[in-house]
Short mmCIF file of C-alpha atoms in Angstrom, two decimals:
data_model
loop_
_atom_site.label_atom_id
_atom_site.label_comp_id
_atom_site.label_asym_id
_atom_site.label_seq_id
_atom_site.Cartn_x
_atom_site.Cartn_y
_atom_site.Cartn_z
CA MET O 1 -25.91 -6.00 14.11
CA ALA O 2 -22.98 -5.60 11.47
CA LYS O 3 -19.68 -4.88 12.37
CA LYS O 4 -18.33 -1.46 11.67
CA ALA O 5 -14.78 -0.88 10.08
CA PHE O 6 -13.23 2.52 9.91
CA ILE O 7 -10.33 3.00 7.33
CA THR O 8 -8.03 5.89 6.81
CA GLY O 9 -6.70 6.05 3.37
CA ILE O 10 -9.74 4.28 1.82
CA THR O 11 -9.39 6.15 -1.54
CA GLY O 12 -5.78 4.77 -1.90
CA GLN O 13 -4.92 1.19 -3.57
CA ASP O 14 -5.19 -0.82 -0.25
CA GLY O 15 -8.10 1.26 1.24
CA SER O 16 -10.22 0.48 -1.99
CA TYR O 17 -9.41 -3.16 -1.94
CA LEU O 18 -9.91 -3.68 1.71
CA ALA O 19 -13.29 -1.57 1.58
CA GLU O 20 -14.56 -4.23 -1.15
CA LEU O 21 -13.46 -7.27 1.03
CA LEU O 22 -15.21 -5.66 4.14
CA LEU O 23 -18.35 -4.77 2.39
CA GLU O 24 -18.38 -8.25 0.97
CA LYS O 25 -18.22 -9.69 4.47
CA GLY O 26 -21.28 -7.47 5.64
CA TYR O 27 -19.48 -4.63 7.44
CA GLU O 28 -20.76 -0.94 7.53
CA VAL O 29 -17.45 0.56 6.40
CA TYR O 30 -16.34 4.29 7.19
CA GLY O 31 -13.49 5.97 5.35
CA THR O 32 -11.66 9.26 5.66
CA ILE O 33 -11.41 11.67 2.67
CA ARG O 34 -9.51 14.64 2.22
CA ARG O 35 -11.47 17.97 1.80
CA SER O 36 -10.56 18.79 -1.99
CA SER O 37 -11.85 21.10 -4.85
CA SER O 38 -11.84 18.07 -7.11
CA PHE O 39 -13.12 14.44 -6.73
CA ASN O 40 -10.22 11.71 -5.48
CA THR O 41 -12.54 8.61 -5.27
CA ALA O 42 -11.99 7.02 -8.69
CA ARG O 43 -10.44 3.78 -6.88
CA ILE O 44 -13.84 3.44 -4.95
CA GLU O 45 -16.26 4.50 -7.54
CA HIS O 46 -17.53 1.19 -8.36
CA ILE O 47 -18.62 0.81 -4.67
CA TYR O 48 -19.63 4.43 -4.16
CA ASN O 49 -23.46 3.74 -3.93
CA ASN O 50 -23.06 0.86 -1.48
CA PRO O 51 -25.55 2.05 1.30
CA ASN O 52 -22.90 0.28 3.92
CA LEU O 53 -20.16 2.72 2.69
CA HIS O 54 -19.78 5.88 4.38
CA LEU O 55 -17.17 8.57 3.49
CA VAL O 56 -16.41 11.22 6.11
CA TYR O 57 -13.98 14.23 5.94
CA GLY O 58 -10.77 13.63 8.18
CA ASN O 59 -7.07 14.18 8.12
CA LEU O 60 -4.37 12.05 10.18
CA VAL O 61 -2.82 15.36 11.06
CA ASP O 62 -5.83 16.46 12.92
CA GLY O 63 -6.20 14.64 16.07
CA SER O 64 -9.18 16.57 17.26
CA ARG O 65 -11.28 15.51 14.51
CA LEU O 66 -10.37 11.76 14.67
CA LYS O 67 -11.39 11.71 18.36
CA GLU O 68 -14.68 13.18 17.01
CA LEU O 69 -15.26 10.63 14.29
CA PHE O 70 -14.22 7.48 16.55
CA HIS O 71 -16.61 8.64 19.43
CA ASP O 72 -19.40 9.10 17.04
CA ILE O 73 -19.01 5.96 14.84
CA ASN O 74 -17.67 3.76 17.77
CA PRO O 75 -15.87 1.23 15.37
CA ASP O 76 -15.30 -2.34 15.94
CA GLU O 77 -12.00 -2.43 13.74
CA VAL O 78 -9.76 0.66 12.76
CA TYR O 79 -7.43 0.21 9.84
CA ASN O 80 -4.78 2.98 9.42
CA LEU O 81 -3.73 2.91 5.75
CA GLY O 82 -3.34 6.45 5.25
CA ALA O 83 -0.07 7.68 4.37
CA GLN O 84 2.27 9.88 2.14
CA SER O 85 3.59 6.33 0.76
CA HIS O 86 5.90 7.36 -2.17
CA VAL O 87 9.43 6.61 -0.72
CA ARG O 88 11.44 8.87 -3.29
CA VAL O 89 9.11 11.67 -2.70
CA SER O 90 9.71 11.46 0.99
CA PHE O 91 13.43 12.69 0.42
CA ASP O 92 11.88 15.76 -1.18
CA GLU O 93 9.18 16.21 1.59
CA PRO O 94 10.45 14.74 4.70
CA VAL O 95 8.57 16.91 7.12
CA PHE O 96 5.25 16.27 5.69
CA THR O 97 5.85 12.73 5.29
CA VAL O 98 6.83 12.23 8.91
CA THR O 99 4.00 14.37 10.07
CA ALA O 100 1.31 12.23 8.27
CA ASP O 101 3.00 8.90 8.58
CA ALA O 102 4.60 9.19 12.05
CA VAL O 103 2.52 11.74 13.97
CA GLY O 104 -0.54 10.71 12.05
CA THR O 105 -0.48 7.20 13.67
CA LEU O 106 0.28 8.72 17.01
CA ASN O 107 -2.99 10.66 16.60
CA VAL O 108 -4.88 7.72 15.62
CA LEU O 109 -3.58 5.71 18.59
CA GLU O 110 -4.38 8.49 20.98
CA ALA O 111 -7.77 8.89 19.62
CA LEU O 112 -8.56 5.23 20.09
CA ARG O 113 -7.00 4.79 23.43
CA LYS O 114 -9.51 7.37 25.18
CA LEU O 115 -12.71 5.41 23.84
CA ASP O 116 -14.68 3.66 26.34
CA LYS O 117 -14.51 0.41 23.80
CA THR O 118 -11.05 0.22 22.14
CA PRO O 119 -11.29 -1.38 18.52
CA HIS O 120 -8.94 -3.67 17.15
CA PHE O 121 -6.29 -1.59 15.27
CA TYR O 122 -4.32 -2.34 12.26
CA GLN O 123 -1.24 -0.32 11.32
CA ALA O 124 0.25 -0.43 7.90
CA SER O 125 3.72 -1.21 8.52
CA SER O 126 6.10 -1.41 5.70
CA SER O 127 9.08 -3.57 4.14
CA GLU O 128 11.05 -0.27 3.84
CA MET O 129 11.71 -0.37 7.58
CA TYR O 130 14.39 -2.81 6.77
CA GLY O 131 16.17 -0.88 4.37
CA LEU O 132 19.84 -1.69 4.64
CA VAL O 133 18.84 -5.28 5.43
CA GLN O 134 20.47 -7.06 8.22
CA GLU O 135 19.72 -10.68 6.95
CA VAL O 136 17.78 -12.44 4.19
CA PRO O 137 14.76 -13.10 4.03
CA GLN O 138 13.29 -10.72 6.51
CA SER O 139 10.99 -11.90 9.21
CA GLU O 140 9.23 -10.29 12.12
CA LYS O 141 12.44 -10.58 14.23
CA THR O 142 14.90 -8.78 11.64
CA PRO O 143 16.29 -5.49 12.70
CA PHE O 144 15.23 -2.24 11.27
CA HIS O 145 17.52 -0.28 9.37
CA PRO O 146 15.46 2.41 7.34
CA ARG O 147 16.92 4.18 4.61
CA SER O 148 14.30 7.06 3.81
CA PRO O 149 12.31 9.50 5.81
CA TYR O 150 9.29 7.43 4.70
CA GLY O 151 11.00 4.15 6.26
CA CYS O 152 11.96 6.21 9.35
CA ALA O 153 8.34 7.42 9.94
CA LYS O 154 7.02 3.84 9.68
CA VAL O 155 9.43 2.48 12.11
CA TYR O 156 8.20 5.00 14.53
CA SER O 157 4.74 4.03 13.89
CA PHE O 158 5.42 0.39 14.21
CA TRP O 159 6.87 0.90 17.69
CA GLN O 160 4.30 3.20 18.90
CA THR O 161 1.75 0.53 17.62
CA VAL O 162 3.65 -1.95 19.80
CA ASN O 163 4.11 0.29 22.87
CA TYR O 164 0.32 1.15 22.94
CA ARG O 165 -0.44 -2.55 22.69
CA GLU O 166 1.99 -3.11 25.75
CA ALA O 167 1.12 0.07 27.78
CA TYR O 168 -2.49 0.15 27.24
CA ASN O 169 -3.56 -3.36 26.61
CA MET O 170 -4.94 -2.49 23.07
CA PHE O 171 -5.49 -4.89 20.58
CA ALA O 172 -3.11 -3.45 18.01
CA CYS O 173 -1.27 -5.13 15.10
CA ASN O 174 1.44 -4.08 12.73
CA GLY O 175 1.08 -5.60 9.07
CA ILE O 176 4.75 -5.48 7.66
CA LEU O 177 3.70 -5.61 4.02
CA PHE O 178 6.36 -5.92 1.33
CA ASN O 179 5.51 -4.37 -2.00
CA HIS O 180 2.18 -4.90 -3.30
CA GLU O 181 0.79 -3.86 -6.72
CA SER O 182 -2.35 -3.82 -8.60
CA PRO O 183 -4.18 -2.02 -11.49
CA ARG O 184 -5.13 0.53 -8.94
CA ARG O 185 -1.44 1.44 -8.02
CA GLY O 186 -0.61 5.15 -8.53
CA GLU O 187 1.16 5.85 -11.64
CA THR O 188 4.23 7.37 -10.21
CA PHE O 189 5.24 3.86 -8.57
CA VAL O 190 7.70 2.12 -10.67
CA THR O 191 5.46 -1.06 -11.36
CA ARG O 192 2.60 1.04 -12.69
CA LYS O 193 4.96 3.46 -14.35
CA ILE O 194 6.34 0.66 -16.24
CA THR O 195 2.86 -0.87 -17.03
CA ARG O 196 1.36 2.44 -18.13
CA ALA O 197 4.40 3.46 -20.28
CA ALA O 198 4.67 -0.11 -21.98
CA THR O 199 1.10 -0.30 -22.88
CA ARG O 200 1.18 3.40 -24.39
CA ILE O 201 4.54 2.67 -26.19
CA LYS O 202 2.94 -0.40 -27.73
CA LEU O 203 0.05 1.84 -29.39
CA GLY O 204 2.40 4.63 -30.53
CA LEU O 205 1.46 7.07 -27.78
CA GLN O 206 4.71 7.17 -26.15
CA ASP O 207 8.20 6.91 -27.36
CA LYS O 208 10.56 6.27 -24.10
CA LEU O 209 10.31 5.36 -20.53
CA TYR O 210 12.65 6.91 -18.01
CA LEU O 211 13.57 4.93 -14.78
CA GLY O 212 16.29 4.89 -12.11
CA ASN O 213 17.85 1.60 -10.43
CA LEU O 214 16.88 -1.22 -12.37
CA ASP O 215 18.98 -3.91 -10.59
CA ALA O 216 16.65 -3.19 -7.30
CA LYS O 217 15.25 -6.14 -6.00
CA ARG O 218 11.39 -6.39 -4.33
CA ASP O 219 9.25 -9.23 -3.12
CA TRP O 220 6.20 -8.09 -5.41
CA GLY O 221 2.60 -9.38 -4.56
CA PHE O 222 -1.01 -8.46 -5.41
CA ALA O 223 -2.70 -5.96 -3.10
CA GLY O 224 -6.12 -7.67 -3.48
CA ASP O 225 -4.39 -10.58 -1.49
CA TYR O 226 -2.53 -8.74 0.92
CA VAL O 227 -5.93 -6.78 2.58
CA GLU O 228 -6.99 -10.15 3.74
CA ALA O 229 -4.11 -10.58 5.60
CA MET O 230 -5.13 -7.35 7.35
CA TRP O 231 -8.62 -8.51 8.18
CA LEU O 232 -7.37 -11.74 9.20
CA MET O 233 -4.99 -10.18 11.93
CA LEU O 234 -7.74 -8.32 13.64
CA GLN O 235 -9.90 -11.67 14.02
CA GLN O 236 -7.32 -13.47 16.18
CA ASP O 237 -7.57 -14.02 19.90
CA GLN O 238 -4.35 -12.26 20.36
CA PRO O 239 -2.81 -9.34 18.76
CA ASP O 240 0.53 -9.63 16.93
CA ASP O 241 2.76 -8.23 14.21
CA TYR O 242 3.22 -10.13 11.13
CA VAL O 243 5.22 -10.11 7.63
CA VAL O 244 2.91 -10.38 4.72
CA ALA O 245 4.92 -11.26 1.47
CA THR O 246 5.41 -13.79 -1.36
CA GLY O 247 8.69 -15.08 -0.37
CA GLU O 248 10.02 -14.31 -3.79
CA THR O 249 12.14 -11.50 -5.10
CA HIS O 250 12.54 -9.95 -8.43
CA SER O 251 14.37 -7.25 -9.72
CA VAL O 252 13.18 -4.30 -11.86
CA ARG O 253 14.59 -5.79 -14.94
CA GLU O 254 12.91 -8.85 -14.34
CA PHE O 255 9.33 -6.78 -14.17
CA LEU O 256 10.23 -5.13 -17.43
CA ASP O 257 10.79 -8.57 -18.94
CA GLU O 258 7.26 -9.66 -17.95
CA VAL O 259 5.58 -6.54 -18.91
CA PHE O 260 7.33 -5.80 -22.27
CA GLY O 261 7.55 -9.59 -23.04
CA HIS O 262 3.48 -9.79 -22.49
CA LEU O 263 3.32 -7.07 -25.16
CA ASP O 264 5.87 -8.62 -27.65
CA LEU O 265 8.16 -5.82 -27.05
CA ASP O 266 11.88 -5.45 -26.13
CA TRP O 267 12.30 -2.95 -23.36
CA GLU O 268 15.92 -2.19 -23.90
CA LYS O 269 14.84 -0.58 -27.03
CA TYR O 270 12.73 2.04 -25.03
CA VAL O 271 13.97 2.22 -21.49
CA GLU O 272 16.64 5.18 -20.51
CA ILE O 273 18.17 5.56 -17.32
CA ASP O 274 17.57 8.99 -15.48
CA GLN O 275 19.74 9.91 -12.58
CA ARG O 276 16.82 12.09 -11.05
CA TYR O 277 14.95 8.64 -10.18
CA PHE O 278 17.60 7.24 -8.09
CA ARG O 279 17.29 7.44 -4.41
CA PRO O 280 19.97 9.22 -2.10
CA SER O 281 20.33 5.86 -0.23
CA GLU O 282 18.91 2.79 -1.97
CA VAL O 283 17.32 -0.22 -0.76
CA ASP O 284 18.69 -2.96 -2.68
CA LEU O 285 17.16 -5.99 -1.68
CA LEU O 286 13.65 -6.89 -0.01
CA LEU O 287 12.48 -10.59 0.50
CA GLY O 288 9.94 -11.41 3.00
CA ASP O 289 9.47 -14.42 5.12
CA PRO O 290 5.66 -14.92 5.50
CA SER O 291 5.87 -18.11 7.28
CA LYS O 292 4.12 -16.63 10.57
CA ALA O 293 1.24 -15.44 8.62
CA LYS O 294 0.90 -18.73 6.92
CA LYS O 295 0.99 -20.66 10.16
CA ILE O 296 -1.16 -18.53 12.41
CA LEU O 297 -3.25 -16.69 10.11
CA ASP O 298 -3.51 -19.54 7.64
CA TRP O 299 -2.84 -16.76 4.64
CA THR O 300 -0.92 -17.32 1.68
CA PRO O 301 -0.78 -15.09 -1.66
CA LYS O 302 -2.84 -16.40 -4.52
CA THR O 303 -1.57 -14.16 -7.43
CA SER O 304 1.89 -15.02 -8.89
CA PHE O 305 4.58 -12.44 -9.95
CA GLN O 306 3.69 -13.31 -13.55
CA ALA O 307 0.01 -13.12 -13.22
CA LEU O 308 0.26 -9.80 -11.50
CA ALA O 309 2.34 -8.15 -14.13
CA GLN O 310 0.14 -9.32 -16.95
CA MET O 311 -3.15 -8.30 -14.94
CA MET O 312 -1.75 -4.73 -14.79
CA VAL O 313 -0.58 -4.84 -18.41
CA ASP O 314 -4.22 -5.93 -19.54
CA ASN O 315 -5.63 -2.99 -17.42
CA ASP O 316 -3.49 -0.49 -18.67
CA LEU O 317 -3.52 -1.51 -22.22
CA GLN O 318 -7.41 -0.80 -22.41
CA ILE O 319 -6.70 2.38 -20.79
CA ALA O 320 -4.01 3.33 -23.70
CA LYS O 321 -6.64 2.12 -26.27
CA ASP O 322 -9.21 4.56 -24.84
CA GLU O 323 -6.60 7.20 -24.75
CA LEU O 324 -5.89 6.42 -28.46
CA ALA O 325 -9.57 6.41 -29.45
CA VAL O 326 -10.02 9.89 -27.94
CA ALA O 327 -6.84 11.17 -29.76
CA GLU O 328 -8.09 9.85 -33.14
CA ALA O 329 -11.71 11.43 -32.45
CA ARG O 330 -10.11 14.84 -32.21
CA LYS O 331 -8.35 14.45 -35.58
#
């Protein structure tokens, strides 16, 4: 009998790549979608008709619905990827962010705890928990110092996951994922914002790109690589927490260099600084130490920083070409 996996946030970047991976491995995959008057399933459109994919209505803030779903589906593995995941937005909507990202995790854990058979559980933790970093690089033992409502909510969820593991003997793991990008990244996140704008500038569809802190440094990897680490965590004999990262750090300026350089453009001619995009408290440097994941999970990232940037540019260049074709057809 095929294993059953349940993914909250299946329509997001990570959820879509994880669903692909699990379907390839023969899983029966269930995922929550929010009720909306418009479709929000674009990232999983290519697997939408797979008979082993099942989408169900659910929401992290509705604990009773989660209990009902888990009881009826009886999953073997649960991946909690649902969240309000934009750090800058969390300053504008802190209560909603904490409700979804912190209380939502607690709702999932409580619902799972009361099942007759507790599934293996994965919690999407974040490098933003390190915030004002206490050491470089950051490992599983590095103290947290979050600097956003999002980071604070993720710290809460991290420790609740550890608490349920210790208090109720649940197989519960935290994956502390550093920044991971892809062509499916939301367009308000800085990497995708850059690749979308650069390709539109290349084709004359846009003139300027407005950004905030260009000196912020991040450990950027490919989301498609990182979901494999999520799965591997739940296949181990013992539950544990793991940093998932590349072990390299690059500034926003360096990402601009890669993206605009791939298009034979000079980004300094097009990029302007807008104070609205600065955070009230900045996280200046994130650099992960993935040695534990490499040793125990036998996991290493396959996609380089340069390859990631080029992959995103090539995808968005095609989107920009399609936009241009539509614009010209209307003339």
